[in-house]
Amino acid sequence: MTLDLRSLTPDYAVAPQIDVADLAAIKAAGFVMVIDNRPDGEIYDELQSDSMAAAAQAAGLQFVANPVFPGDFNPDLVARQRAAVAAAGGPVLAYCASGNRSTVVWELMNAGKIPTDEMLAIAARHGYAHEPLRPLIESYARG
């Protein structure tokens, strides 16, 4: 696997599935926390959250498992991600299968803080076509 970091902001990046071997490079890139948005049932044992958490901690990274099932974006999940990012104390890398779900969670976390058009443009620059999610993002902006 090739490490594919996609910076949405200076302090929040997303990536497709990472590997244990990527953690040293993630740490060297300045990240302090890794958030796993991929449910364990989608991936083989070596990359499930318990294995990744142990390896991340051994590499000096904080680790949070916050699985996002496809299409299941809800306020609790968004609140957990927001709290993890707020507690990180530095740049965060969130990953899932392609980085798409981690990007949607970022958009929902920032709804009402960053203009929707700006977030959709950032997502598009990284290969994520989220215009169909505009109503969902705007509903989060309204609270």
mmCIF file of N, CA and C in Angstrom:
data_model
loop_
_atom_site.group_PDB
_atom_site.id
_atom_site.type_symbol
_atom_site.label_atom_id
_atom_site.label_comp_id
_atom_site.label_asym_id
_atom_site.label_seq_id
_atom_site.Cartn_x
_atom_site.Cartn_y
_atom_site.Cartn_z
ATOM 1 N N MET A 1 0.839 -1.188 0.000
ATOM 2 C CA MET A 1 0.000 0.000 0.000
ATOM 3 C C MET A 1 0.880 1.245 0.000
ATOM 4 N N THR A 2 0.445 2.251 -0.706
ATOM 5 C CA THR A 2 1.123 3.536 -0.707
ATOM 6 C C THR A 2 0.344 4.489 0.180
ATOM 7 N N LEU A 3 1.063 5.183 1.053
ATOM 8 C CA LEU A 3 0.418 6.134 1.946
ATOM 9 C C LEU A 3 -0.088 7.319 1.139
ATOM 10 N N ASP A 4 -1.372 7.597 1.256
ATOM 11 C CA ASP A 4 -2.043 8.638 0.469
ATOM 12 C C ASP A 4 -2.761 9.590 1.419
ATOM 13 N N LEU A 5 -2.020 10.587 1.913
ATOM 14 C CA LEU A 5 -2.581 11.551 2.859
ATOM 15 C C LEU A 5 -3.214 12.700 2.093
ATOM 16 N N ARG A 6 -4.439 13.050 2.452
ATOM 17 C CA ARG A 6 -5.182 14.117 1.782
ATOM 18 C C ARG A 6 -5.579 15.162 2.824
ATOM 19 N N SER A 7 -4.850 16.261 2.874
ATOM 20 C CA SER A 7 -5.077 17.302 3.879
ATOM 21 C C SER A 7 -6.297 18.139 3.524
ATOM 22 N N LEU A 8 -7.314 18.066 4.368
ATOM 23 C CA LEU A 8 -8.507 18.895 4.182
ATOM 24 C C LEU A 8 -8.285 20.266 4.809
ATOM 25 N N THR A 9 -7.561 20.292 5.919
ATOM 26 C CA THR A 9 -7.132 21.522 6.584
ATOM 27 C C THR A 9 -5.714 21.249 7.083
ATOM 28 N N PRO A 10 -5.033 22.264 7.598
ATOM 29 C CA PRO A 10 -3.688 21.999 8.136
ATOM 30 C C PRO A 10 -3.679 21.006 9.307
ATOM 31 N N ASP A 11 -4.810 20.850 9.992
ATOM 32 C CA ASP A 11 -4.860 19.979 11.163
ATOM 33 C C ASP A 11 -5.727 18.740 11.006
ATOM 34 N N TYR A 12 -6.250 18.488 9.801
ATOM 35 C CA TYR A 12 -7.116 17.323 9.600
ATOM 36 C C TYR A 12 -6.907 16.793 8.193
ATOM 37 N N ALA A 13 -6.465 15.541 8.133
ATOM 38 C CA ALA A 13 -6.273 14.879 6.844
ATOM 39 C C ALA A 13 -7.038 13.564 6.860
ATOM 40 N N VAL A 14 -7.312 13.066 5.672
ATOM 41 C CA VAL A 14 -7.965 11.773 5.520
ATOM 42 C C VAL A 14 -7.078 10.898 4.635
ATOM 43 N N ALA A 15 -7.346 9.608 4.691
ATOM 44 C CA ALA A 15 -6.587 8.668 3.873
ATOM 45 C C ALA A 15 -7.417 7.426 3.638
ATOM 46 N N PRO A 16 -7.125 6.752 2.521
ATOM 47 C CA PRO A 16 -7.650 5.400 2.368
ATOM 48 C C PRO A 16 -6.984 4.503 3.418
ATOM 49 N N GLN A 17 -7.425 3.272 3.526
ATOM 50 C CA GLN A 17 -6.905 2.325 4.509
ATOM 51 C C GLN A 17 -5.392 2.444 4.668
ATOM 52 N N ILE A 18 -4.944 2.588 5.909
ATOM 53 C CA ILE A 18 -3.517 2.606 6.199
ATOM 54 C C ILE A 18 -3.097 1.235 6.714
ATOM 55 N N ASP A 19 -1.799 1.044 6.783
ATOM 56 C CA ASP A 19 -1.213 -0.204 7.244
ATOM 57 C C ASP A 19 -0.359 0.086 8.475
ATOM 58 N N VAL A 20 -0.103 -0.919 9.279
ATOM 59 C CA VAL A 20 0.768 -0.758 10.442
ATOM 60 C C VAL A 20 2.095 -0.129 10.017
ATOM 61 N N ALA A 21 2.618 -0.551 8.879
ATOM 62 C CA ALA A 21 3.906 -0.044 8.399
ATOM 63 C C ALA A 21 3.868 1.454 8.079
ATOM 64 N N ASP A 22 2.677 2.037 7.924
ATOM 65 C CA ASP A 22 2.551 3.466 7.608
ATOM 66 C C ASP A 22 2.644 4.353 8.848
ATOM 67 N N LEU A 23 2.502 3.785 10.019
ATOM 68 C CA LEU A 23 2.362 4.597 11.226
ATOM 69 C C LEU A 23 3.588 5.449 11.531
ATOM 70 N N ALA A 24 4.782 4.944 11.293
ATOM 71 C CA ALA A 24 5.991 5.745 11.536
ATOM 72 C C ALA A 24 6.009 6.966 10.620
ATOM 73 N N ALA A 25 5.620 6.791 9.354
ATOM 74 C CA ALA A 25 5.582 7.917 8.416
ATOM 75 C C ALA A 25 4.491 8.913 8.805
ATOM 76 N N ILE A 26 3.378 8.417 9.318
ATOM 77 C CA ILE A 26 2.290 9.293 9.772
ATOM 78 C C ILE A 26 2.774 10.138 10.947
ATOM 79 N N LYS A 27 3.453 9.515 11.886
ATOM 80 C CA LYS A 27 4.020 10.230 13.030
ATOM 81 C C LYS A 27 5.060 11.254 12.540
ATOM 82 N N ALA A 28 5.920 10.838 11.624
ATOM 83 C CA ALA A 28 6.965 11.729 11.096
ATOM 84 C C ALA A 28 6.368 12.911 10.340
ATOM 85 N N ALA A 29 5.180 12.729 9.777
ATOM 86 C CA ALA A 29 4.504 13.813 9.054
ATOM 87 C C ALA A 29 3.883 14.826 10.015
ATOM 88 N N GLY A 30 3.952 14.559 11.317
ATOM 89 C CA GLY A 30 3.481 15.521 12.301
ATOM 90 C C GLY A 30 2.120 15.235 12.904
ATOM 91 N N PHE A 31 1.517 14.129 12.543
ATOM 92 C CA PHE A 31 0.218 13.792 13.116
ATOM 93 C C PHE A 31 0.397 13.305 14.552
ATOM 94 N N VAL A 32 -0.583 13.617 15.392
ATOM 95 C CA VAL A 32 -0.535 13.177 16.791
ATOM 96 C C VAL A 32 -1.621 12.153 17.096
ATOM 97 N N MET A 33 -2.617 12.066 16.224
ATOM 98 C CA MET A 33 -3.731 11.141 16.436
ATOM 99 C C MET A 33 -4.165 10.527 15.115
ATOM 100 N N VAL A 34 -4.561 9.262 15.195
ATOM 101 C CA VAL A 34 -5.156 8.546 14.070
ATOM 102 C C VAL A 34 -6.562 8.146 14.495
ATOM 103 N N ILE A 35 -7.536 8.447 13.629
ATOM 104 C CA ILE A 35 -8.925 8.027 13.872
ATOM 105 C C ILE A 35 -9.298 6.995 12.812
ATOM 106 N N ASP A 36 -9.706 5.843 13.274
ATOM 107 C CA ASP A 36 -10.126 4.739 12.404
ATOM 108 C C ASP A 36 -11.628 4.818 12.211
ATOM 109 N N ASN A 37 -12.044 5.204 11.009
ATOM 110 C CA ASN A 37 -13.472 5.266 10.683
ATOM 111 C C ASN A 37 -13.950 4.015 9.943
ATOM 112 N N ARG A 38 -13.105 3.006 9.849
ATOM 113 C CA ARG A 38 -13.481 1.796 9.117
ATOM 114 C C ARG A 38 -13.932 0.699 10.080
ATOM 115 N N PRO A 39 -15.146 0.200 9.904
ATOM 116 C CA PRO A 39 -15.613 -0.891 10.774
ATOM 117 C C PRO A 39 -14.745 -2.144 10.620
ATOM 118 N N ASP A 40 -14.502 -2.835 11.731
ATOM 119 C CA ASP A 40 -13.674 -4.037 11.700
ATOM 120 C C ASP A 40 -14.175 -5.097 10.726
ATOM 121 N N GLY A 41 -15.478 -5.203 10.554
ATOM 122 C CA GLY A 41 -16.026 -6.224 9.666
ATOM 123 C C GLY A 41 -15.657 -6.049 8.201
ATOM 124 N N GLU A 42 -15.078 -4.912 7.845
ATOM 125 C CA GLU A 42 -14.699 -4.656 6.449
ATOM 126 C C GLU A 42 -13.258 -5.055 6.129
ATOM 127 N N ILE A 43 -12.482 -5.408 7.137
ATOM 128 C CA ILE A 43 -11.039 -5.543 6.925
ATOM 129 C C ILE A 43 -10.516 -6.765 7.671
ATOM 130 N N TYR A 44 -9.395 -7.297 7.200
ATOM 131 C CA TYR A 44 -8.844 -8.487 7.848
ATOM 132 C C TYR A 44 -8.222 -8.132 9.206
ATOM 133 N N ASP A 45 -8.002 -9.161 10.027
ATOM 134 C CA ASP A 45 -7.638 -8.999 11.441
ATOM 135 C C ASP A 45 -6.471 -8.057 11.692
ATOM 136 N N GLU A 46 -5.426 -8.144 10.887
ATOM 137 C CA GLU A 46 -4.218 -7.346 11.126
ATOM 138 C C GLU A 46 -4.473 -5.846 11.064
ATOM 139 N N LEU A 47 -5.556 -5.431 10.393
ATOM 140 C CA LEU A 47 -5.845 -4.006 10.258
ATOM 141 C C LEU A 47 -7.087 -3.585 11.046
ATOM 142 N N GLN A 48 -7.618 -4.489 11.872
ATOM 143 C CA GLN A 48 -8.772 -4.128 12.697
ATOM 144 C C GLN A 48 -8.330 -3.192 13.815
ATOM 145 N N SER A 49 -9.289 -2.545 14.424
ATOM 146 C CA SER A 49 -8.985 -1.437 15.335
ATOM 147 C C SER A 49 -8.088 -1.824 16.505
ATOM 148 N N ASP A 50 -8.261 -2.995 17.105
ATOM 149 C CA ASP A 50 -7.404 -3.366 18.239
ATOM 150 C C ASP A 50 -5.938 -3.473 17.819
ATOM 151 N N SER A 51 -5.692 -4.104 16.680
ATOM 152 C CA SER A 51 -4.321 -4.239 16.175
ATOM 153 C C SER A 51 -3.737 -2.878 15.809
ATOM 154 N N MET A 52 -4.530 -2.066 15.143
ATOM 155 C CA MET A 52 -4.053 -0.746 14.733
ATOM 156 C C MET A 52 -3.826 0.154 15.946
ATOM 157 N N ALA A 53 -4.683 0.043 16.962
ATOM 158 C CA ALA A 53 -4.519 0.858 18.170
ATOM 159 C C ALA A 53 -3.201 0.534 18.853
ATOM 160 N N ALA A 54 -2.891 -0.750 19.013
ATOM 161 C CA ALA A 54 -1.642 -1.146 19.668
ATOM 162 C C ALA A 54 -0.435 -0.644 18.876
ATOM 163 N N ALA A 55 -0.493 -0.778 17.563
ATOM 164 C CA ALA A 55 0.627 -0.330 16.725
ATOM 165 C C ALA A 55 0.760 1.188 16.727
ATOM 166 N N ALA A 56 -0.358 1.891 16.704
ATOM 167 C CA ALA A 56 -0.321 3.356 16.726
ATOM 168 C C ALA A 56 0.268 3.848 18.042
ATOM 169 N N GLN A 57 -0.180 3.265 19.139
ATOM 170 C CA GLN A 57 0.337 3.673 20.445
ATOM 171 C C GLN A 57 1.825 3.372 20.555
ATOM 172 N N ALA A 58 2.270 2.251 20.017
ATOM 173 C CA ALA A 58 3.696 1.913 20.019
ATOM 174 C C ALA A 58 4.501 2.914 19.187
ATOM 175 N N ALA A 59 3.855 3.506 18.178
ATOM 176 C CA ALA A 59 4.511 4.509 17.328
ATOM 177 C C ALA A 59 4.419 5.915 17.919
ATOM 178 N N GLY A 60 3.773 6.039 19.091
ATOM 179 C CA GLY A 60 3.658 7.341 19.737
ATOM 180 C C GLY A 60 2.486 8.169 19.267
ATOM 181 N N LEU A 61 1.479 7.502 18.713
ATOM 182 C CA LEU A 61 0.283 8.184 18.223
ATOM 183 C C LEU A 61 -0.918 7.854 19.097
ATOM 184 N N GLN A 62 -1.778 8.832 19.315
ATOM 185 C CA GLN A 62 -3.073 8.557 19.926
ATOM 186 C C GLN A 62 -3.924 7.830 18.881
ATOM 187 N N PHE A 63 -4.841 6.998 19.322
ATOM 188 C CA PHE A 63 -5.684 6.239 18.396
ATOM 189 C C PHE A 63 -7.113 6.232 18.905
ATOM 190 N N VAL A 64 -8.048 6.487 18.000
ATOM 191 C CA VAL A 64 -9.470 6.452 18.325
ATOM 192 C C VAL A 64 -10.176 5.624 17.261
ATOM 193 N N ALA A 65 -10.988 4.659 17.694
ATOM 194 C CA ALA A 65 -11.838 3.908 16.774
ATOM 195 C C ALA A 65 -13.220 4.547 16.806
ATOM 196 N N ASN A 66 -13.673 5.000 15.656
ATOM 197 C CA ASN A 66 -15.005 5.601 15.524
ATOM 198 C C ASN A 66 -15.585 5.098 14.199
ATOM 199 N N PRO A 67 -16.005 3.823 14.160
ATOM 200 C CA PRO A 67 -16.424 3.221 12.891
ATOM 201 C C PRO A 67 -17.655 3.879 12.276
ATOM 202 N N VAL A 68 -17.571 4.061 10.968
ATOM 203 C CA VAL A 68 -18.663 4.644 10.190
ATOM 204 C C VAL A 68 -19.136 3.583 9.199
ATOM 205 N N PHE A 69 -20.340 3.107 9.387
ATOM 206 C CA PHE A 69 -20.902 2.165 8.427
ATOM 207 C C PHE A 69 -21.428 2.963 7.235
ATOM 208 N N PRO A 70 -21.260 2.458 6.022
ATOM 209 C CA PRO A 70 -21.664 3.222 4.839
ATOM 210 C C PRO A 70 -23.073 3.796 4.971
ATOM 211 N N GLY A 71 -23.171 5.105 4.790
ATOM 212 C CA GLY A 71 -24.452 5.794 4.817
ATOM 213 C C GLY A 71 -24.999 6.071 6.207
ATOM 214 N N ASP A 72 -24.306 5.616 7.255
ATOM 215 C CA ASP A 72 -24.811 5.771 8.616
ATOM 216 C C ASP A 72 -24.110 6.930 9.326
ATOM 217 N N PHE A 73 -24.452 8.129 8.933
ATOM 218 C CA PHE A 73 -23.909 9.324 9.566
ATOM 219 C C PHE A 73 -24.944 9.807 10.572
ATOM 220 N N ASN A 74 -24.549 9.893 11.835
ATOM 221 C CA ASN A 74 -25.506 10.290 12.855
ATOM 222 C C ASN A 74 -24.834 11.248 13.836
ATOM 223 N N PRO A 75 -25.623 11.998 14.580
ATOM 224 C CA PRO A 75 -25.057 13.003 15.485
ATOM 225 C C PRO A 75 -24.086 12.441 16.523
ATOM 226 N N ASP A 76 -24.325 11.241 17.034
ATOM 227 C CA ASP A 76 -23.414 10.668 18.028
ATOM 228 C C ASP A 76 -22.042 10.392 17.426
ATOM 229 N N LEU A 77 -22.032 9.831 16.245
ATOM 230 C CA LEU A 77 -20.781 9.547 15.554
ATOM 231 C C LEU A 77 -20.012 10.851 15.301
ATOM 232 N N VAL A 78 -20.717 11.862 14.833
ATOM 233 C CA VAL A 78 -20.095 13.161 14.556
ATOM 234 C C VAL A 78 -19.563 13.777 15.856
ATOM 235 N N ALA A 79 -20.323 13.670 16.928
ATOM 236 C CA ALA A 79 -19.893 14.210 18.219
ATOM 237 C C ALA A 79 -18.640 13.494 18.727
ATOM 238 N N ARG A 80 -18.564 12.178 18.553
ATOM 239 C CA ARG A 80 -17.365 11.431 18.975
ATOM 240 C C ARG A 80 -16.140 11.880 18.188
ATOM 241 N N GLN A 81 -16.314 12.084 16.884
ATOM 242 C CA GLN A 81 -15.187 12.513 16.051
ATOM 243 C C GLN A 81 -14.754 13.924 16.459
ATOM 244 N N ARG A 82 -15.727 14.794 16.663
ATOM 245 C CA ARG A 82 -15.436 16.181 17.064
ATOM 246 C C ARG A 82 -14.670 16.202 18.386
ATOM 247 N N ALA A 83 -15.117 15.402 19.347
ATOM 248 C CA ALA A 83 -14.460 15.351 20.656
ATOM 249 C C ALA A 83 -13.036 14.819 20.541
ATOM 250 N N ALA A 84 -12.833 13.807 19.720
ATOM 251 C CA ALA A 84 -11.487 13.254 19.528
ATOM 252 C C ALA A 84 -10.562 14.298 18.918
ATOM 253 N N VAL A 85 -11.026 14.977 17.883
ATOM 254 C CA VAL A 85 -10.216 16.005 17.227
ATOM 255 C C VAL A 85 -9.890 17.126 18.212
ATOM 256 N N ALA A 86 -10.878 17.535 18.999
ATOM 257 C CA ALA A 86 -10.661 18.615 19.970
ATOM 258 C C ALA A 86 -9.644 18.214 21.030
ATOM 259 N N ALA A 87 -9.610 16.941 21.398
ATOM 260 C CA ALA A 87 -8.694 16.465 22.437
ATOM 261 C C ALA A 87 -7.308 16.125 21.908
ATOM 262 N N ALA A 88 -7.144 16.068 20.606
ATOM 263 C CA ALA A 88 -5.897 15.577 20.013
ATOM 264 C C ALA A 88 -4.680 16.425 20.365
ATOM 265 N N GLY A 89 -4.843 17.735 20.367
ATOM 266 C CA GLY A 89 -3.706 18.598 20.640
ATOM 267 C C GLY A 89 -2.748 18.743 19.479
ATOM 268 N N GLY A 90 -3.206 18.433 18.278
ATOM 269 C CA GLY A 90 -2.368 18.553 17.089
ATOM 270 C C GLY A 90 -3.065 17.938 15.895
ATOM 271 N N PRO A 91 -2.343 17.807 14.790
ATOM 272 C CA PRO A 91 -2.940 17.286 13.553
ATOM 273 C C PRO A 91 -3.443 15.845 13.681
ATOM 274 N N VAL A 92 -4.585 15.607 13.034
ATOM 275 C CA VAL A 92 -5.279 14.317 13.082
ATOM 276 C C VAL A 92 -5.372 13.737 11.677
ATOM 277 N N LEU A 93 -5.160 12.431 11.577
ATOM 278 C CA LEU A 93 -5.399 11.686 10.343
ATOM 279 C C LEU A 93 -6.550 10.733 10.590
ATOM 280 N N ALA A 94 -7.623 10.864 9.797
ATOM 281 C CA ALA A 94 -8.756 9.941 9.864
ATOM 282 C C ALA A 94 -8.742 9.081 8.606
ATOM 283 N N TYR A 95 -9.020 7.798 8.769
ATOM 284 C CA TYR A 95 -9.015 6.921 7.599
ATOM 285 C C TYR A 95 -10.202 5.977 7.604
ATOM 286 N N CYS A 96 -10.534 5.517 6.392
ATOM 287 C CA CYS A 96 -11.536 4.476 6.177
ATOM 288 C C CYS A 96 -11.087 3.713 4.941
ATOM 289 N N ALA A 97 -11.992 3.129 4.187
ATOM 290 C CA ALA A 97 -11.584 2.370 3.009
ATOM 291 C C ALA A 97 -10.956 3.270 1.945
ATOM 292 N N SER A 98 -11.593 4.423 1.689
ATOM 293 C CA SER A 98 -11.113 5.320 0.627
ATOM 294 C C SER A 98 -10.832 6.738 1.123
ATOM 295 N N GLY A 99 -11.208 7.037 2.350
ATOM 296 C CA GLY A 99 -11.137 8.404 2.876
ATOM 297 C C GLY A 99 -12.450 9.144 2.724
ATOM 298 N N ASN A 100 -13.376 8.579 1.983
ATOM 299 C CA ASN A 100 -14.655 9.231 1.713
ATOM 300 C C ASN A 100 -15.472 9.439 2.990
ATOM 301 N N ARG A 101 -15.688 8.382 3.761
ATOM 302 C CA ARG A 101 -16.501 8.506 4.984
ATOM 303 C C ARG A 101 -15.843 9.450 5.989
ATOM 304 N N SER A 102 -14.510 9.390 6.080
ATOM 305 C CA SER A 102 -13.803 10.297 6.991
ATOM 306 C C SER A 102 -13.982 11.747 6.559
ATOM 307 N N THR A 103 -14.078 11.974 5.262
ATOM 308 C CA THR A 103 -14.310 13.325 4.746
ATOM 309 C C THR A 103 -15.731 13.781 5.054
ATOM 310 N N VAL A 104 -16.707 12.894 4.889
ATOM 311 C CA VAL A 104 -18.095 13.265 5.202
ATOM 312 C C VAL A 104 -18.218 13.632 6.686
ATOM 313 N N VAL A 105 -17.589 12.860 7.553
ATOM 314 C CA VAL A 105 -17.664 13.170 8.980
ATOM 315 C C VAL A 105 -17.043 14.546 9.244
ATOM 316 N N TRP A 106 -15.927 14.848 8.587
ATOM 317 C CA TRP A 106 -15.308 16.178 8.717
ATOM 318 C C TRP A 106 -16.282 17.273 8.271
ATOM 319 N N GLU A 107 -16.971 17.048 7.164
ATOM 320 C CA GLU A 107 -17.941 18.039 6.686
ATOM 321 C C GLU A 107 -19.057 18.249 7.707
ATOM 322 N N LEU A 108 -19.547 17.161 8.280
ATOM 323 C CA LEU A 108 -20.632 17.270 9.261
ATOM 324 C C LEU A 108 -20.149 17.924 10.560
ATOM 325 N N MET A 109 -18.905 17.638 10.962
ATOM 326 C CA MET A 109 -18.328 18.267 12.159
ATOM 327 C C MET A 109 -18.208 19.780 11.993
ATOM 328 N N ASN A 110 -17.976 20.202 10.766
ATOM 329 C CA ASN A 110 -17.715 21.619 10.496
ATOM 330 C C ASN A 110 -18.896 22.348 9.871
ATOM 331 N N ALA A 111 -20.026 21.653 9.751
ATOM 332 C CA ALA A 111 -21.229 22.285 9.201
ATOM 333 C C ALA A 111 -21.585 23.498 10.045
ATOM 334 N N GLY A 112 -21.781 24.624 9.390
ATOM 335 C CA GLY A 112 -22.105 25.861 10.092
ATOM 336 C C GLY A 112 -20.881 26.644 10.526
ATOM 337 N N LYS A 113 -19.692 26.033 10.449
ATOM 338 C CA LYS A 113 -18.446 26.708 10.806
ATOM 339 C C LYS A 113 -17.648 27.078 9.560
ATOM 340 N N ILE A 114 -17.593 26.142 8.616
ATOM 341 C CA ILE A 114 -16.946 26.365 7.327
ATOM 342 C C ILE A 114 -18.067 26.373 6.297
ATOM 343 N N PRO A 115 -18.091 27.343 5.378
ATOM 344 C CA PRO A 115 -19.168 27.358 4.379
ATOM 345 C C PRO A 115 -19.266 26.028 3.611
ATOM 346 N N THR A 116 -20.484 25.580 3.398
ATOM 347 C CA THR A 116 -20.708 24.312 2.698
ATOM 348 C C THR A 116 -20.018 24.291 1.346
ATOM 349 N N ASP A 117 -20.119 25.380 0.578
ATOM 350 C CA ASP A 117 -19.465 25.419 -0.739
ATOM 351 C C ASP A 117 -17.965 25.185 -0.619
ATOM 352 N N GLU A 118 -17.353 25.767 0.400
ATOM 353 C CA GLU A 118 -15.908 25.606 0.605
ATOM 354 C C GLU A 118 -15.566 24.157 0.947
ATOM 355 N N MET A 119 -16.359 23.547 1.826
ATOM 356 C CA MET A 119 -16.092 22.148 2.184
ATOM 357 C C MET A 119 -16.275 21.221 0.985
ATOM 358 N N LEU A 120 -17.323 21.454 0.205
ATOM 359 C CA LEU A 120 -17.549 20.617 -0.973
ATOM 360 C C LEU A 120 -16.416 20.772 -1.977
ATOM 361 N N ALA A 121 -15.883 21.980 -2.111
ATOM 362 C CA ALA A 121 -14.756 22.222 -3.030
ATOM 363 C C ALA A 121 -13.496 21.520 -2.527
ATOM 364 N N ILE A 122 -13.252 21.567 -1.236
ATOM 365 C CA ILE A 122 -12.091 20.870 -0.666
ATOM 366 C C ILE A 122 -12.221 19.373 -0.903
ATOM 367 N N ALA A 123 -13.393 18.822 -0.635
ATOM 368 C CA ALA A 123 -13.617 17.389 -0.859
ATOM 369 C C ALA A 123 -13.398 17.041 -2.323
ATOM 370 N N ALA A 124 -13.919 17.861 -3.228
ATOM 371 C CA ALA A 124 -13.785 17.597 -4.668
ATOM 372 C C ALA A 124 -12.318 17.610 -5.100
ATOM 373 N N ARG A 125 -11.527 18.526 -4.531
ATOM 374 C CA ARG A 125 -10.098 18.580 -4.878
ATOM 375 C C ARG A 125 -9.385 17.284 -4.510
ATOM 376 N N HIS A 126 -9.927 16.562 -3.562
ATOM 377 C CA HIS A 126 -9.321 15.305 -3.129
ATOM 378 C C HIS A 126 -10.048 14.081 -3.694
ATOM 379 N N GLY A 127 -10.928 14.308 -4.660
ATOM 380 C CA GLY A 127 -11.567 13.205 -5.370
ATOM 381 C C GLY A 127 -12.900 12.738 -4.815
ATOM 382 N N TYR A 128 -13.483 13.512 -3.896
ATOM 383 C CA TYR A 128 -14.749 13.120 -3.293
ATOM 384 C C TYR A 128 -15.861 14.042 -3.776
ATOM 385 N N ALA A 129 -16.807 13.489 -4.523
ATOM 386 C CA ALA A 129 -17.917 14.262 -5.082
ATOM 387 C C ALA A 129 -19.076 14.252 -4.083
ATOM 388 N N HIS A 130 -19.147 15.267 -3.246
ATOM 389 C CA HIS A 130 -20.130 15.286 -2.163
ATOM 390 C C HIS A 130 -21.291 16.252 -2.363
ATOM 391 N N GLU A 131 -21.429 16.803 -3.535
ATOM 392 C CA GLU A 131 -22.557 17.711 -3.778
ATOM 393 C C GLU A 131 -23.893 17.077 -3.388
ATOM 394 N N PRO A 132 -24.129 15.778 -3.649
ATOM 395 C CA PRO A 132 -25.400 15.185 -3.237
ATOM 396 C C PRO A 132 -25.613 15.199 -1.711
ATOM 397 N N LEU A 133 -24.553 15.424 -0.952
ATOM 398 C CA LEU A 133 -24.662 15.465 0.512
ATOM 399 C C LEU A 133 -24.963 16.863 1.041
ATOM 400 N N ARG A 134 -25.080 17.843 0.147
ATOM 401 C CA ARG A 134 -25.335 19.225 0.570
ATOM 402 C C ARG A 134 -26.528 19.321 1.542
ATOM 403 N N PRO A 135 -27.684 18.689 1.259
ATOM 404 C CA PRO A 135 -28.804 18.803 2.209
ATOM 405 C C PRO A 135 -28.468 18.255 3.597
ATOM 406 N N LEU A 136 -27.716 17.153 3.665
ATOM 407 C CA LEU A 136 -27.323 16.597 4.949
ATOM 408 C C LEU A 136 -26.392 17.556 5.687
ATOM 409 N N ILE A 137 -25.398 18.075 4.996
ATOM 410 C CA ILE A 137 -24.453 19.017 5.607
ATOM 411 C C ILE A 137 -25.204 20.252 6.108
ATOM 412 N N GLU A 138 -26.102 20.772 5.295
ATOM 413 C CA GLU A 138 -26.845 21.972 5.690
ATOM 414 C C GLU A 138 -27.801 21.693 6.849
ATOM 415 N N SER A 139 -28.299 20.451 6.946
ATOM 416 C CA SER A 139 -29.147 20.129 8.101
ATOM 417 C C SER A 139 -28.313 20.122 9.380
ATOM 418 N N TYR A 140 -27.075 19.673 9.311
ATOM 419 C CA TYR A 140 -26.184 19.721 10.480
ATOM 420 C C TYR A 140 -25.832 21.167 10.822
ATOM 421 N N ALA A 141 -25.718 22.010 9.814
ATOM 422 C CA ALA A 141 -25.406 23.430 10.055
ATOM 423 C C ALA A 141 -26.538 24.110 10.825
ATOM 424 N N ARG A 142 -27.760 23.669 10.574
ATOM 425 C CA ARG A 142 -28.913 24.246 11.264
ATOM 426 C C ARG A 142 -29.060 23.699 12.676
ATOM 427 N N GLY A 143 -28.367 22.593 12.948
ATOM 428 C CA GLY A 143 -28.437 22.004 14.285
ATOM 429 C C GLY A 143 -29.589 21.102 14.387
#
